[in-house]
mmCIF file of C-alpha atoms in Angstrom:
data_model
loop_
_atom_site.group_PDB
_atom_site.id
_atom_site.type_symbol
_atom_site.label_atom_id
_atom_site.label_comp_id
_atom_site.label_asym_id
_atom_site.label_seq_id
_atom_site.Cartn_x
_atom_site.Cartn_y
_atom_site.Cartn_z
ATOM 1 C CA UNK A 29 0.000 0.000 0.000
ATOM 2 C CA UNK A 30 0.906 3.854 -1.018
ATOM 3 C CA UNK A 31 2.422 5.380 2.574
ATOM 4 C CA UNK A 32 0.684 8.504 1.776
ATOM 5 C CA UNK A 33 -2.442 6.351 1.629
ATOM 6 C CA UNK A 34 -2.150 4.300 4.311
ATOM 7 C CA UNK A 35 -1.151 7.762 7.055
ATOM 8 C CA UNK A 36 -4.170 9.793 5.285
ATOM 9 C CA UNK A 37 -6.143 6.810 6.121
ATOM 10 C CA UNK A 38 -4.738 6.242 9.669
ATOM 11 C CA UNK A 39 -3.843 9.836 10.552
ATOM 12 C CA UNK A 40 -3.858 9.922 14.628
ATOM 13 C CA UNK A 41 -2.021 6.640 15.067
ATOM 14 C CA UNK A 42 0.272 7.958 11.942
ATOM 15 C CA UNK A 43 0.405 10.993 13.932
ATOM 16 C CA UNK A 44 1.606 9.331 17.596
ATOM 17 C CA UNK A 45 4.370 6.827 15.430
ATOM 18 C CA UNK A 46 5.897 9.898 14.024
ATOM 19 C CA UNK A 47 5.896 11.904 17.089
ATOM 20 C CA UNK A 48 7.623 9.101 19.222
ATOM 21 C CA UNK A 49 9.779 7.870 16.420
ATOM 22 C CA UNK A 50 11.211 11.484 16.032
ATOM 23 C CA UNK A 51 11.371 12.316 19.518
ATOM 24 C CA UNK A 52 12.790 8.758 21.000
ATOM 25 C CA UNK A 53 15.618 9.218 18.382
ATOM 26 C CA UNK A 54 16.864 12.139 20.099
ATOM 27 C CA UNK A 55 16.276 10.595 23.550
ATOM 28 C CA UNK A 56 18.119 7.864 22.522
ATOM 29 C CA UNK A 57 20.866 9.555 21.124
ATOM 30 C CA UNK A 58 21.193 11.768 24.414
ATOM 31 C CA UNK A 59 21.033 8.640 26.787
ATOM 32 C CA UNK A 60 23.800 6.980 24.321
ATOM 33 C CA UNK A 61 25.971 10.085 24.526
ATOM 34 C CA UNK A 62 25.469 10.390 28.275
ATOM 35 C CA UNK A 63 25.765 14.427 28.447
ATOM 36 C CA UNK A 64 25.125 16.098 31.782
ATOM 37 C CA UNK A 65 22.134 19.103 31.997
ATOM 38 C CA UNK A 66 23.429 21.895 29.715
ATOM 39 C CA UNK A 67 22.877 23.896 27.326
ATOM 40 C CA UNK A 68 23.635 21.702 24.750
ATOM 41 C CA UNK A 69 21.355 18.581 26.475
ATOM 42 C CA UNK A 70 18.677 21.303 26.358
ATOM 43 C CA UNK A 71 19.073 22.047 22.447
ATOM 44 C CA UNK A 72 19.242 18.679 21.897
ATOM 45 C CA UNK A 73 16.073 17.821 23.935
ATOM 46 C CA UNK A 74 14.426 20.649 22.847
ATOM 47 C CA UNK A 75 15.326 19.694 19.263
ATOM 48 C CA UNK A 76 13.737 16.375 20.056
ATOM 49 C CA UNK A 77 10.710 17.680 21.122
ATOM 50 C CA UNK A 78 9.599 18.931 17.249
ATOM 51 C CA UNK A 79 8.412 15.612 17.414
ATOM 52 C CA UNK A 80 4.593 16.414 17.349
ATOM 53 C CA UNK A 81 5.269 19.092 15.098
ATOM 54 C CA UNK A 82 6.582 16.897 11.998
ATOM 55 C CA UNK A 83 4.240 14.006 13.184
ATOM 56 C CA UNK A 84 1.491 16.352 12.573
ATOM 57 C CA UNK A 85 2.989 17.928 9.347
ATOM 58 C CA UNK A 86 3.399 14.647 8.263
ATOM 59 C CA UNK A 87 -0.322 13.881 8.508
ATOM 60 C CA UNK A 88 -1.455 17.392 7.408
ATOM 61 C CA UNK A 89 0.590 16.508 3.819
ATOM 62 C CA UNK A 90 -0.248 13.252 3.556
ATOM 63 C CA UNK A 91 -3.730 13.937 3.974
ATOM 64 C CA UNK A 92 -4.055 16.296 1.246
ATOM 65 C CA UNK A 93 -4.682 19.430 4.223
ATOM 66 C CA UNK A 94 -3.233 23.130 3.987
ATOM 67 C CA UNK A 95 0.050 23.279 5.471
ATOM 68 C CA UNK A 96 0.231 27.012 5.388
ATOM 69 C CA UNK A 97 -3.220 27.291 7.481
ATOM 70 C CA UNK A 98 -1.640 24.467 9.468
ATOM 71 C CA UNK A 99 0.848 26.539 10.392
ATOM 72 C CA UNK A 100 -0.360 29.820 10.639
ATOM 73 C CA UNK A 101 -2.076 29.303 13.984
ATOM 74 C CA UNK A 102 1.052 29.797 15.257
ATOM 75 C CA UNK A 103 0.614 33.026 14.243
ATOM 76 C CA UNK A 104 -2.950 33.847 15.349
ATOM 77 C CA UNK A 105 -2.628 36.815 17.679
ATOM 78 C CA UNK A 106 -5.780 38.591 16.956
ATOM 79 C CA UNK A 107 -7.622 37.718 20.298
ATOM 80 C CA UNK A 108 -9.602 39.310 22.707
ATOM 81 C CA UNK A 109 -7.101 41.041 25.154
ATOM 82 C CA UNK A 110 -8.625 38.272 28.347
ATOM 83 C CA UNK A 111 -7.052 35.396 25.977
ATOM 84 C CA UNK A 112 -3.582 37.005 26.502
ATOM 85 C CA UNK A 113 -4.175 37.765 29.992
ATOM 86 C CA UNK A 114 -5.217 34.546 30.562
ATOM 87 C CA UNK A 115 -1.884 32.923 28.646
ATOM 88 C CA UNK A 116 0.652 34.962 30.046
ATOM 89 C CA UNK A 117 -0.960 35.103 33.945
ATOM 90 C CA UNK A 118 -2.105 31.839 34.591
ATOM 91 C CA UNK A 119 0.789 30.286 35.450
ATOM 92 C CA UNK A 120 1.741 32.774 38.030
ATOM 93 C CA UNK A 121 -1.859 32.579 39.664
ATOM 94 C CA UNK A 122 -1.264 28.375 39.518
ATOM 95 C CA UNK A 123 2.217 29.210 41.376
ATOM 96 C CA UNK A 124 0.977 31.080 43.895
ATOM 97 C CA UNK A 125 -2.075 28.951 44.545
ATOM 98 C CA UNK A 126 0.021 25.708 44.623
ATOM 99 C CA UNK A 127 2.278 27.536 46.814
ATOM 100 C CA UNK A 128 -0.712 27.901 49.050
ATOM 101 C CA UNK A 129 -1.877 24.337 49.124
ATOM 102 C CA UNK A 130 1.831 23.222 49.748
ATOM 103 C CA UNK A 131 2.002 25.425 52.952
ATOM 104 C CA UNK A 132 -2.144 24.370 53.855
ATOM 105 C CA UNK A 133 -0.606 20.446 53.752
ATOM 106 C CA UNK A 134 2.654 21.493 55.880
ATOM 107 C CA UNK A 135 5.468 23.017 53.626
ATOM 108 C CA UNK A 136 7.504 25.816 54.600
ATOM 109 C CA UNK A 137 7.003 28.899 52.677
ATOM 110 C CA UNK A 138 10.453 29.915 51.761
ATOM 111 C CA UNK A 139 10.330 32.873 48.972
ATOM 112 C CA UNK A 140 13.449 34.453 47.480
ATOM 113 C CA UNK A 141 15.087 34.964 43.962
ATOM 114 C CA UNK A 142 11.838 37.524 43.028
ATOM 115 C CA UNK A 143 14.755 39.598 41.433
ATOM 116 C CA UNK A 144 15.586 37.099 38.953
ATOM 117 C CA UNK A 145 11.998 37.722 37.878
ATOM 118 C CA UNK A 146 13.444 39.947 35.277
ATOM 119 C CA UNK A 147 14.910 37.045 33.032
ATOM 120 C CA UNK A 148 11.300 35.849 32.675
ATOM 121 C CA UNK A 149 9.994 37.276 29.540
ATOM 122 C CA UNK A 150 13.420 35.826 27.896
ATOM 123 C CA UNK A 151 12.961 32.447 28.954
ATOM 124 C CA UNK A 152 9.402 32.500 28.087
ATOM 125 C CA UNK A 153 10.531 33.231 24.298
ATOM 126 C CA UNK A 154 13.066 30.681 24.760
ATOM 127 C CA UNK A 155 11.005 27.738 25.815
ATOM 128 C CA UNK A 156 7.943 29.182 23.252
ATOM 129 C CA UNK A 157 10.710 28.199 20.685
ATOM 130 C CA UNK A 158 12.323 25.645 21.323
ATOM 131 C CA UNK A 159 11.460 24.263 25.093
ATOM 132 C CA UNK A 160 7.815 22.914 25.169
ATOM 133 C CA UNK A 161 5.646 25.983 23.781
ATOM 134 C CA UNK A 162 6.601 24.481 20.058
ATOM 135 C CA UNK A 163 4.652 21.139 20.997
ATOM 136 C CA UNK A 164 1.873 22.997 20.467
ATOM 137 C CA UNK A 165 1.445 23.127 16.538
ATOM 138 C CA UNK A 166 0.720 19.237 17.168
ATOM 139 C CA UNK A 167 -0.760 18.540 20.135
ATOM 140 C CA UNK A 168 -3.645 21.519 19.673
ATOM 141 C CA UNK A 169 -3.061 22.441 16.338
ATOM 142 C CA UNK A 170 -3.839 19.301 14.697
ATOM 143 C CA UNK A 171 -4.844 16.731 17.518
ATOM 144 C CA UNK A 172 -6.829 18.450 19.251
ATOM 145 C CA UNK A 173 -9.164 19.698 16.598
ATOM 146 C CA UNK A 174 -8.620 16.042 14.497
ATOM 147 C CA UNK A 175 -10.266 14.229 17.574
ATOM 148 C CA UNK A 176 -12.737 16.861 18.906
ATOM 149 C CA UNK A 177 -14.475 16.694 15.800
ATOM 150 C CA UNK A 178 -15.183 13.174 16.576
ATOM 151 C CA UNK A 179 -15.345 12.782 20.531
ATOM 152 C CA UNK A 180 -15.901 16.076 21.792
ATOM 153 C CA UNK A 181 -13.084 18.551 23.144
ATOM 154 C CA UNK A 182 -13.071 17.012 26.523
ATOM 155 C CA UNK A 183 -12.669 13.622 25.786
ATOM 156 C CA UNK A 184 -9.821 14.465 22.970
ATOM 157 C CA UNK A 185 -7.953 16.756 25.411
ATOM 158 C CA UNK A 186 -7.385 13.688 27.631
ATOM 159 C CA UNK A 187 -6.623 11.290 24.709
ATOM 160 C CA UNK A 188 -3.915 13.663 23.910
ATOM 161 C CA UNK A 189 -2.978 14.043 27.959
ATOM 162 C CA UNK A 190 -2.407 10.545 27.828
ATOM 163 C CA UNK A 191 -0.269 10.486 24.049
ATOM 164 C CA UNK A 192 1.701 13.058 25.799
ATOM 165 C CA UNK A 193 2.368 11.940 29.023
ATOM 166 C CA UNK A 194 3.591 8.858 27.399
ATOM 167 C CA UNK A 195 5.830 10.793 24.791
ATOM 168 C CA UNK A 196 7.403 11.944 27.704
ATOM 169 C CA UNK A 197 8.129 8.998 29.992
ATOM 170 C CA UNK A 198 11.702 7.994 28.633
ATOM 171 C CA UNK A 199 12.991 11.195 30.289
ATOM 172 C CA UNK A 200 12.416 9.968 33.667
ATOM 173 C CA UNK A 201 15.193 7.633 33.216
ATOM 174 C CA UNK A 202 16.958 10.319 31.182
ATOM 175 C CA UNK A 203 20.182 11.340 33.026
ATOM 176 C CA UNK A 204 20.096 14.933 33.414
ATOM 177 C CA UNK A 205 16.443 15.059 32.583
ATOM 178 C CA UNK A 206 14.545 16.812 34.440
ATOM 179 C CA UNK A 207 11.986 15.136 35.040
ATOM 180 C CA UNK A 208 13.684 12.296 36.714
ATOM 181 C CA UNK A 209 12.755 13.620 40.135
ATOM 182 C CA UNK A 210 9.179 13.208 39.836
ATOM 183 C CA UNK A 211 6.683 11.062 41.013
ATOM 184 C CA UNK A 212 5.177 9.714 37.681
ATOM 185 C CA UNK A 213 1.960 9.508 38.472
ATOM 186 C CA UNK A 214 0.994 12.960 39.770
ATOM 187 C CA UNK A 215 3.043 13.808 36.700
ATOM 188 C CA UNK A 216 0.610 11.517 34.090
ATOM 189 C CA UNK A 217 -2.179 13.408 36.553
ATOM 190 C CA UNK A 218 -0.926 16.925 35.827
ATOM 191 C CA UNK A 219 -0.177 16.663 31.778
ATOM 192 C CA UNK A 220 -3.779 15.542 31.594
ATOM 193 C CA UNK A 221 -4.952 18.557 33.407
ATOM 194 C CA UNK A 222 -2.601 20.776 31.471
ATOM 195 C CA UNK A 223 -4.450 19.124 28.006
ATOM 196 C CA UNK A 224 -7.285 20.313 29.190
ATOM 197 C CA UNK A 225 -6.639 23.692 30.266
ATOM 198 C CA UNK A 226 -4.610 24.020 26.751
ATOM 199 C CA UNK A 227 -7.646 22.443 24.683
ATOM 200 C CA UNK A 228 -9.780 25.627 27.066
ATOM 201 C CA UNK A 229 -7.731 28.281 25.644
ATOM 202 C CA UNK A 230 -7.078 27.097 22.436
ATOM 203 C CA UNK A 231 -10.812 26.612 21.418
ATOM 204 C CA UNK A 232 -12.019 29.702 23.274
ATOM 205 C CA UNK A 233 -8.876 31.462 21.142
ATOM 206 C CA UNK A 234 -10.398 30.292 17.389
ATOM 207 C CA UNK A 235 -7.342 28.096 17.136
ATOM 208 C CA UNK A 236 -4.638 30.336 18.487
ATOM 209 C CA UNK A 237 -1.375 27.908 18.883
ATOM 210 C CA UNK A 238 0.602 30.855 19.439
ATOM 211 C CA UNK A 239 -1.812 31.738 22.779
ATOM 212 C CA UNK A 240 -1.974 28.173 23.815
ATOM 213 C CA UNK A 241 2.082 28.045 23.045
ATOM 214 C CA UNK A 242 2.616 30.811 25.497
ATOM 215 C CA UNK A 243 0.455 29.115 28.160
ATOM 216 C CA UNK A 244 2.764 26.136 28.023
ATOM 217 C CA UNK A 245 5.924 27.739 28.017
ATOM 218 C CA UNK A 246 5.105 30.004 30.500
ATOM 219 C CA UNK A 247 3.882 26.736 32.977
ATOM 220 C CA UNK A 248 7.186 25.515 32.274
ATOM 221 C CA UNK A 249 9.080 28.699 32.853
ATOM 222 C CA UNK A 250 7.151 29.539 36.543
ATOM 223 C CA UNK A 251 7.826 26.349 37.761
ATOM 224 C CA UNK A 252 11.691 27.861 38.400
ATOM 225 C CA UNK A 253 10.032 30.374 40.575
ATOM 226 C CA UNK A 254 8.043 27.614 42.438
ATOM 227 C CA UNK A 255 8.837 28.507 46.270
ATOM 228 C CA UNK A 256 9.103 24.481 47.170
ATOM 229 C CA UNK A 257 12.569 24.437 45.390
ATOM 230 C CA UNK A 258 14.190 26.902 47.946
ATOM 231 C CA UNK A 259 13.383 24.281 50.727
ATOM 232 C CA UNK A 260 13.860 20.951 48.158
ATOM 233 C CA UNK A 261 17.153 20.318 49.521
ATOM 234 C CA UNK A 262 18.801 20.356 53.165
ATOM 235 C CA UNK A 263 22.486 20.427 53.266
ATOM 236 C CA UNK A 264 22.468 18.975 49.836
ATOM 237 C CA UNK A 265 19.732 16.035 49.857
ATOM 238 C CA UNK A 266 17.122 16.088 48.450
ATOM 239 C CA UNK A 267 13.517 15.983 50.411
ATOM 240 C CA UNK A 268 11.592 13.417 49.316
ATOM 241 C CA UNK A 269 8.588 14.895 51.199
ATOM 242 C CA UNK A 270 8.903 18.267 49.677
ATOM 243 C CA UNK A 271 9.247 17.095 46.456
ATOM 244 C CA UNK A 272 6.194 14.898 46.252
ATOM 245 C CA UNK A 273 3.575 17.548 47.893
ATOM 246 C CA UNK A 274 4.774 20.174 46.184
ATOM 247 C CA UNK A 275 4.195 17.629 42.515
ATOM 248 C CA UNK A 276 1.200 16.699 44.797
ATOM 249 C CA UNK A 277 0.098 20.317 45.409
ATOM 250 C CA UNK A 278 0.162 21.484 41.894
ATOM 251 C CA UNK A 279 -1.943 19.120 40.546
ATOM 252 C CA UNK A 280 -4.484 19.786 42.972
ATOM 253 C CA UNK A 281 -4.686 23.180 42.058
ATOM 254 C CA UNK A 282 -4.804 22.154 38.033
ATOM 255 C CA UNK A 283 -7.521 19.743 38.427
ATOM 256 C CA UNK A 284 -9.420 22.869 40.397
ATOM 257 C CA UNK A 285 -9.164 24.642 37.465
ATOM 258 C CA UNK A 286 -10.314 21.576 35.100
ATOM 259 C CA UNK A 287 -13.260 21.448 37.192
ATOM 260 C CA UNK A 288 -14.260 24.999 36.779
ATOM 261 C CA UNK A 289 -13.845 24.791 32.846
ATOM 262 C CA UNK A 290 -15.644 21.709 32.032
ATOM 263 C CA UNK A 291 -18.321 23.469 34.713
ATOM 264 C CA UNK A 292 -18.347 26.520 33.464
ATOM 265 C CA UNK A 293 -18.312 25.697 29.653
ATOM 266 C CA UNK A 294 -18.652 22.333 29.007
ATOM 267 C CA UNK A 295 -17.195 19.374 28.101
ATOM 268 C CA UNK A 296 -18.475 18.966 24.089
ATOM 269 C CA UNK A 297 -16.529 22.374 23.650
ATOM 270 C CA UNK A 298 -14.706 23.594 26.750
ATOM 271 C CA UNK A 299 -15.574 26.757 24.770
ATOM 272 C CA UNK A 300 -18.272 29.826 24.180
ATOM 273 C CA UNK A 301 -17.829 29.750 20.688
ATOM 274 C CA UNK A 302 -17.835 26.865 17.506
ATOM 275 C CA UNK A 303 -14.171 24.412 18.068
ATOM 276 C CA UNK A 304 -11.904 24.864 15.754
ATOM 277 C CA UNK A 305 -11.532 22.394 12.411
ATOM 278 C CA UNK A 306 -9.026 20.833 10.519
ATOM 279 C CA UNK A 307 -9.783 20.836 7.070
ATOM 280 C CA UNK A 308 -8.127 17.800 5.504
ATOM 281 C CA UNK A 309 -9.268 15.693 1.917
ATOM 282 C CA UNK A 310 -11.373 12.362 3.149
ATOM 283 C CA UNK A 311 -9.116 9.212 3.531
ATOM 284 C CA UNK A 312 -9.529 6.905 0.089
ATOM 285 C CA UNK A 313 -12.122 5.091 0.194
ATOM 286 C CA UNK A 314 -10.452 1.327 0.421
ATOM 287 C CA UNK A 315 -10.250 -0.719 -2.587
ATOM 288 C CA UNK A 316 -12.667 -3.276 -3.090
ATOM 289 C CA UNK A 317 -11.487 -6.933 -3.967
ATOM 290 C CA UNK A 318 -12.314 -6.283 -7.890
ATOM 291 C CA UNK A 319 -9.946 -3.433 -7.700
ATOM 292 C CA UNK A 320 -7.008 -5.071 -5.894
ATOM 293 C CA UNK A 321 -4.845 -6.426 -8.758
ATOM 294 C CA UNK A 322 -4.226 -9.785 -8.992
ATOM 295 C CA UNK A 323 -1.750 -11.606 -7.545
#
């Protein structure tokens, strides 16, 4: 069978294989090469992490769709002023209300560094670009839409929290990774809350990657402003009990906000307004048995 054929008539599984096979590649190469954290792990990794992008390109060409509209929600920044509020000030509001619940279940609220603050709007561009906030163009700007269509926003948004979460799992035995310090599980928990609240401002947005972009990189970024770090380690170990409630207290406060959303609007749309669509060509119709050729 064509390939072309067989991903236009396959295109969400097409899109995960892609996606992993890209990304994996890299994570295999940097697990092979053994590097420490630096910036050239981070390049690397953040190279590696284009993989929804070309698994979703992939698709889009195969499938006979419009790779210029495709990508031009990565440039849609015509939206009502709230949508960029909401994008760029969200995370800090999830900071400081995790920060709360870690202190409500025991922590110690430890705040300094606030002058660093100041580098923010450069790492935010940074990780847009190149350190999570470019997932975007596949994960909402095809996926999300693709399944939606079919399941309803809610139900795609945690299809996709789960594709993700997965996508990510070989960095927790990633040396230098990041994420090797985290409790899976309230990690799985937390990228399927993150889907939703992505798939919330991406719909309510008309399809704005670029505002949903910004929302994830800027999650990412306020994370190194988190006040459990400054009490994570004690004469140089690491405190297992900080660590997990302070995983454990920002999930709570992103599966608050999941329940307001799906509340508040809904879980068909997790929007006020129509979803966003994909517009692709319909799949070939498969060949019937008088069309096959002959053996």
């Amino acid at each position: 069978m064509d390939v072309r054929n067989w991903i236009s008539e396959h295109r969400f599984v097409s899109f995960v294989l892609v996606t992993y096979a890209f990304t994996w590649t890299f994570h295999a190469a940097l697990f092979q090469l053994g590097l420490p954290q630096s910036w050239t792990f981070s390049v690397l990794a953040g190279l590696g992490a284009y993989g929804p992008v070309v698994g979703a390109a992939v698709v889009v060409w195969a499938s006979g769709g419009d790779l210029r509209s495709w990508v031009g929600q990565a440039f849609r920044w015509r939206v009502h002023p709230v949508w960029w509020a909401v994008a760029l000030l969200l995370p800090a509001f999830i900071i400081v209300g995790a920060t709360g619940v870690f202190v409500l279940l025991g922590g110690d609220l430890v705040v300094t560094g606030l002058e660093t603050l100041v580098v923010y709007p450069f790492l935010l561009l940074y990780v847009l670009v190149i350190g999570g906030g470019q997932e975007e163009l596949g994960w909402r700007g095809f996926a999300q839409p693709y399944l939606q269509e079919r399941y309803g926003a809610l139900a795609a948004a945690l299809g996709i929290g789960v594709v993700w979460a997965t996508w990510h799992a070989p960095l927790f035995i990633l040396p230098g990774a990041t994420q090797g310090g985290f409790d899976f599980a309230l990690y799985f928990g937390g990228i399927l809350a993150e889907s939703v609240i992505l798939a919330w401002v991406y719909n309510s947005t008309g399809g704005s990657v670029l505002l949903a972009g910004l929302f994830h990189a800027g999650n990412n970024v306020a994370m190194n402003w988190y006040p459990v770090n400054n009490v994570l380690f004690v004469d140089g170990i690491r405190d297992e009990w900080v660590a997990s409630t302070g995983q454990l207290a920002a999930f709570v406060v992103l599966a608050l906000l999941v329940v307001l959303i799906v509340a508040t609007y809904g879980p068909r749309r997790l929007a006020r307004r129509p979803v966003p669509t994909l517009p692709l060509a319909e799949p070939p119709a498969p060949a019937t048995p008088h069309e096959r050729p002959s053996d």
